[in-house]
mmCIF file of C-alpha atoms in Angstrom:
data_model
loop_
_atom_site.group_PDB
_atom_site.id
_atom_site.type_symbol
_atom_site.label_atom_id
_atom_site.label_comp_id
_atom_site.label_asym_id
_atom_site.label_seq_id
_atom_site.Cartn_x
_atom_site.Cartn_y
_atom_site.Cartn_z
ATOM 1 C CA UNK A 1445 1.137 -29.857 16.810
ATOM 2 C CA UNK A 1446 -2.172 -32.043 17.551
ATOM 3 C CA UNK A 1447 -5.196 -30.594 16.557
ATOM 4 C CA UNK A 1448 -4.349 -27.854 13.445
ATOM 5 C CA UNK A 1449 -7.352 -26.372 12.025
ATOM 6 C CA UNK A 1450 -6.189 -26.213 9.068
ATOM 7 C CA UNK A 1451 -7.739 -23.938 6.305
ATOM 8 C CA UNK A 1452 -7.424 -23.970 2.516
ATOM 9 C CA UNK A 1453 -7.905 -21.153 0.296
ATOM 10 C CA UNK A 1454 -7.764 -21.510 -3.361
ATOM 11 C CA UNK A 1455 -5.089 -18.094 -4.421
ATOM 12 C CA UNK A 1456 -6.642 -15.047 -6.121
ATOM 13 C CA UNK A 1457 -3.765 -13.532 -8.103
ATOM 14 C CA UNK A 1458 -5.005 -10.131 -8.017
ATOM 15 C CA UNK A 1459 -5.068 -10.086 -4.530
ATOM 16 C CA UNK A 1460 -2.389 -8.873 -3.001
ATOM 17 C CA UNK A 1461 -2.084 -10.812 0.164
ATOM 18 C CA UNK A 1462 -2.552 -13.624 -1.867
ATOM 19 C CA UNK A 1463 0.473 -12.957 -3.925
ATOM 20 C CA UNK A 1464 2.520 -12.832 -0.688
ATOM 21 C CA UNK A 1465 1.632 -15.447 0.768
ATOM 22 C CA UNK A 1466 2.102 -17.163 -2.306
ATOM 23 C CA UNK A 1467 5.759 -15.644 -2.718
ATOM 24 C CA UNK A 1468 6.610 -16.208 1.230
ATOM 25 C CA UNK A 1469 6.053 -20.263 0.156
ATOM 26 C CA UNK A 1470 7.373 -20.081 -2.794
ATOM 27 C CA UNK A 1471 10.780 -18.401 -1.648
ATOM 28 C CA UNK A 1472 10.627 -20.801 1.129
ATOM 29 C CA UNK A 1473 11.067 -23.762 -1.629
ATOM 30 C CA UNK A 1474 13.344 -21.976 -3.563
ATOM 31 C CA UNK A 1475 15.369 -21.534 -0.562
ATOM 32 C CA UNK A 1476 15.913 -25.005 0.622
ATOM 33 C CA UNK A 1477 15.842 -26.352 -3.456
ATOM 34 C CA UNK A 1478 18.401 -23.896 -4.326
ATOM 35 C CA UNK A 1479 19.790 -22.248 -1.593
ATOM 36 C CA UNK A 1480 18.387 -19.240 -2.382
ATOM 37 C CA UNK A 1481 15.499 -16.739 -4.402
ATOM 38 C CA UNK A 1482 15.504 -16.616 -7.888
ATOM 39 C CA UNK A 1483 15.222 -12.504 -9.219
ATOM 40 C CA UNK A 1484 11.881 -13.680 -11.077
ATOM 41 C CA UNK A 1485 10.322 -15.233 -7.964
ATOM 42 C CA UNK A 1486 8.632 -11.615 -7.359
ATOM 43 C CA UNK A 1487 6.761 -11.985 -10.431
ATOM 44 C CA UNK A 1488 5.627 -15.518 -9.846
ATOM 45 C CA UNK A 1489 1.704 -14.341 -8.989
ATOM 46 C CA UNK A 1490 1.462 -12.134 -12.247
ATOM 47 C CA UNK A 1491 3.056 -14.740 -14.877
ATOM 48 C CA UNK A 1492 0.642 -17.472 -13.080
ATOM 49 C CA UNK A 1493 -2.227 -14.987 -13.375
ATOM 50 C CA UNK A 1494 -1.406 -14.618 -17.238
ATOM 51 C CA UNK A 1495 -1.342 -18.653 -17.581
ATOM 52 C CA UNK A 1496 -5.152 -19.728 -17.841
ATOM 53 C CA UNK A 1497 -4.660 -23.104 -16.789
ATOM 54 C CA UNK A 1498 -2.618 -22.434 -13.445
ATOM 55 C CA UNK A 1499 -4.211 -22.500 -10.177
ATOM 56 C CA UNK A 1500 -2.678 -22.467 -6.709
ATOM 57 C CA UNK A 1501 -3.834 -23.170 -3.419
ATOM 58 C CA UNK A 1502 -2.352 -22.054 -0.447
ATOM 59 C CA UNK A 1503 -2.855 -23.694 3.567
ATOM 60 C CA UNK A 1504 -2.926 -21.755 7.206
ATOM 61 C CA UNK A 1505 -3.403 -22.673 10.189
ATOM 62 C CA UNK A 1506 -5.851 -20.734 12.467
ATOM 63 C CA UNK A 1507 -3.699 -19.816 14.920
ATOM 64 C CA UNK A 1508 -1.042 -18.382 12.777
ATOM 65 C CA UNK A 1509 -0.913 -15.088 10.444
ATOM 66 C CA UNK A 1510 0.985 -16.780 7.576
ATOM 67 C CA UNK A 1511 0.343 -19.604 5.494
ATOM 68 C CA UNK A 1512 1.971 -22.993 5.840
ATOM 69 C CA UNK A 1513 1.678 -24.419 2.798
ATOM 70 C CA UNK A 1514 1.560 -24.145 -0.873
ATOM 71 C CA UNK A 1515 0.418 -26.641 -3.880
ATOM 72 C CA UNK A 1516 0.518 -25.105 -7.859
ATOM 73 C CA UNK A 1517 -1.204 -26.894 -10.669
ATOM 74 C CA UNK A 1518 -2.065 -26.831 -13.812
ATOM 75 C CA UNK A 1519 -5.242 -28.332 -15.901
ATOM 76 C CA UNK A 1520 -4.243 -29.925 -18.790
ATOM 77 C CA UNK A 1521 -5.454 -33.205 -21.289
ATOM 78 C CA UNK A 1522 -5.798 -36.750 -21.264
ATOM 79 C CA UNK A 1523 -5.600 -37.642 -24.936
ATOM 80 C CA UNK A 1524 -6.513 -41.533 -23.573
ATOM 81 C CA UNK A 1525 -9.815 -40.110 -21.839
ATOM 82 C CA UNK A 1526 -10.489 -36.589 -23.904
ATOM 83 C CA UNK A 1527 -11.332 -35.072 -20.375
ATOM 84 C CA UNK A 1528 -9.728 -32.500 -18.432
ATOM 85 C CA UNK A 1529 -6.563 -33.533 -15.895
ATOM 86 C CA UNK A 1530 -5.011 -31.803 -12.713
ATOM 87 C CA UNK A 1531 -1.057 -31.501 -13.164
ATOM 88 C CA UNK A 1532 0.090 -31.196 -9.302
ATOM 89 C CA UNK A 1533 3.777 -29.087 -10.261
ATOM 90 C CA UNK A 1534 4.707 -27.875 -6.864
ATOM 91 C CA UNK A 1535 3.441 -29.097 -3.264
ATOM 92 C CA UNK A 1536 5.100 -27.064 -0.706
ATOM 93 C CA UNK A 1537 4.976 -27.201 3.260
ATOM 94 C CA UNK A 1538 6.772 -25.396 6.029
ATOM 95 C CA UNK A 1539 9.641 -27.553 7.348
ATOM 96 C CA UNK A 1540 7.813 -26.832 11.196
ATOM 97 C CA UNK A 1541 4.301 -28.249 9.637
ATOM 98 C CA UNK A 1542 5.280 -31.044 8.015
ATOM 99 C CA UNK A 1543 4.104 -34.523 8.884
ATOM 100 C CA UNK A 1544 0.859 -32.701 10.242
ATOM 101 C CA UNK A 1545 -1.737 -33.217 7.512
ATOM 102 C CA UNK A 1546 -1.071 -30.016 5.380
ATOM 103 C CA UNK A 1547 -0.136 -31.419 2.400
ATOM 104 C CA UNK A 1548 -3.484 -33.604 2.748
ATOM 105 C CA UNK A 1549 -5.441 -30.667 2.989
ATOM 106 C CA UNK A 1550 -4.341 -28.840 -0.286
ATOM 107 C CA UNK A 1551 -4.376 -32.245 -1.744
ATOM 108 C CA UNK A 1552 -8.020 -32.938 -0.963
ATOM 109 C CA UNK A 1553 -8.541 -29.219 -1.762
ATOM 110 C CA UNK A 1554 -7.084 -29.541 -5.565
ATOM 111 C CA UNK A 1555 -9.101 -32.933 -5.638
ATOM 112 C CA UNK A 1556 -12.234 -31.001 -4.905
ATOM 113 C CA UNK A 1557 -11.355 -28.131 -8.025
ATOM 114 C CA UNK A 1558 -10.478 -31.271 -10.145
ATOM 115 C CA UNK A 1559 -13.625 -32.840 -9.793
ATOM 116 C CA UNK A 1560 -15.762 -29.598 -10.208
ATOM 117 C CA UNK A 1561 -14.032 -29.063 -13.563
ATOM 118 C CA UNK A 1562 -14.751 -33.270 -14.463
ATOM 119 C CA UNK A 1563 -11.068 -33.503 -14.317
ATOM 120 C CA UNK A 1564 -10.585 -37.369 -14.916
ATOM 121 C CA UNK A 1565 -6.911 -37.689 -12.479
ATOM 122 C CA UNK A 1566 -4.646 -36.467 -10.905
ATOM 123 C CA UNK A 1567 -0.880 -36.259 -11.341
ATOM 124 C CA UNK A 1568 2.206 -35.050 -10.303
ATOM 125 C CA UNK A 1569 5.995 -36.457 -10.313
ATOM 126 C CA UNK A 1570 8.004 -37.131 -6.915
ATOM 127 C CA UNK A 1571 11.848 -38.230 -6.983
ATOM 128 C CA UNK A 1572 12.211 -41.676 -5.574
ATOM 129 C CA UNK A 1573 14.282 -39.992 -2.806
ATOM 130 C CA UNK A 1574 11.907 -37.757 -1.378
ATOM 131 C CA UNK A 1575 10.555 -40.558 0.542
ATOM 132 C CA UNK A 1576 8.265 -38.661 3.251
ATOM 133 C CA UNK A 1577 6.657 -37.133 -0.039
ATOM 134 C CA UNK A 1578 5.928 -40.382 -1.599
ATOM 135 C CA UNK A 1579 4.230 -41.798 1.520
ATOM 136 C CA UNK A 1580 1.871 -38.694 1.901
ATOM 137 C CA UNK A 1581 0.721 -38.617 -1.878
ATOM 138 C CA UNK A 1582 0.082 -42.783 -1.104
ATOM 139 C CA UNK A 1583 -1.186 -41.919 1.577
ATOM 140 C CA UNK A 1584 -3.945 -39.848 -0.238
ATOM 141 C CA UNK A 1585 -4.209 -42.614 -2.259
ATOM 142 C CA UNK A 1586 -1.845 -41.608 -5.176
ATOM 143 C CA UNK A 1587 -0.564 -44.876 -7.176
ATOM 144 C CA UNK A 1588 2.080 -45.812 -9.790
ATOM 145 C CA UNK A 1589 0.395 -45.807 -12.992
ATOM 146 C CA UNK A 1590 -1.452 -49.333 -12.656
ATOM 147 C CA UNK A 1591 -0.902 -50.572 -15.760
ATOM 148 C CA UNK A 1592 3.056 -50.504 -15.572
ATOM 149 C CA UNK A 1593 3.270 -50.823 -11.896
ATOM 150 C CA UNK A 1594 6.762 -51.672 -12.036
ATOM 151 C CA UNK A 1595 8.466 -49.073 -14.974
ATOM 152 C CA UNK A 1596 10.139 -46.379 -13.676
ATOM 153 C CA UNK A 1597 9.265 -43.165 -15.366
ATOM 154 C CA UNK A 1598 11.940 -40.621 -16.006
ATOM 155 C CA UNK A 1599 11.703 -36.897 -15.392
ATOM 156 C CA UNK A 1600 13.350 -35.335 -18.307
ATOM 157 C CA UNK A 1601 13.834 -32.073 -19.319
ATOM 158 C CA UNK A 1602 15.531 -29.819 -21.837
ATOM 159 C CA UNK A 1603 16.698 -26.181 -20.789
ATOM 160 C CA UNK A 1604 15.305 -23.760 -23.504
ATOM 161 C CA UNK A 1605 17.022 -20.305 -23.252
#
C-alpha cells in the first residue's frame, strides 16, 4: 500500500458520520481486544461528547469510504509544569493499514491540537508486548520518561462498579 494519502480529521460528536466512523473503529478494537462489542459501545460518541476534555481523531485514506484509523485523548494536568497535557487513551488502526504510516498521521495530528492548546507533552501507556506499537510511538519520537529511563511503570487499575 505505497503511496496512502492519508487524511486526518479531528471527530465532531454531533455529527453523525462522525459517530460512525468513530463506532466502526472502535468496535473494530473491541473486537480483536475482547472478542467482541460491548452493549455501551453505541453510546461511545455521546458520553465522549459530554466529557469536555475528550477529543478524538479519526484517519482515511482517499481512496476508501471508511476510515482506517482511530486515536482518543484526553487533556489533562501536569502538576510538575502547571500547563495543559495530551493523554493518548486509545490509538487504533485497521489490521490491513497497519505498518503504513496511519498511526503517524493521527499522532502528528493530536501533536498539532496539543500544541495549539500549549499542551506541554504527550502521553500514553503501551504494554511491553505490543512491540510493533512501541516502535511506531519511538518512532514518532515517544521516550521512556528520561529521568527514570530504566523503571518500569505499572498500569494499574481498580474496577469501580
Amino acid at each position: 500500500m505505497q503511496n496512502m494519502q492519508i487524511t486526518t480529521k479531528r471527530v465532531d460528536y454531533s455529527n453523525p458520520d462522525d459517530c460512525r466512523d468513530l463506532i466502526c473503529m472502535q468496535s473494530e478494537y473491541a473486537k480483536h481486544e475482547m472478542g467482541h462489542d460491548p452493549p455501551e459501545l453505541q453510546r461511545l460518541p455521546e458520553k465522549l461528547s459530554e466529557f469536555p476534555t475528550a477529543f478524538s481523531v479519526l484517519a482515511y485514506e482517499k481512496s476508501l469510504s471508511g476510515p482506517i484509523g482511530l486515536i482518543n485523548c484526553f487533556f489533562g494536568f501536569s502538576t510538575f509544569k502547571s500547563r495543559r497535557l495530551v493523554n493518548i487513551h486509545d490509538v487504533i488502526v485497521t489490521e490491513t493499514h497497519r505498518g503504513n504510516g496511519v498511526s503517524a498521521a493521527l499522532l502528528a495530528a493530536v501533536e498539532q491540537i496539543a500544541v495549539e492548546h500549549d499542551c506541554c507533552r504527550l502521553t500514553l501507556e503501551v504494554y511491553t508486548d505490543n512491540t510493533s506499537a512501541r516502535r511506531a510511538y519511538q518512532k514518532f519520537g515517544f521516550t521512556r520518561d528520561p529521568e527514570h529511563p530504566d523503571v518500569d511503570v505499572w498500569f494499574l487499575r481498580k474496577p469501580l462498579q
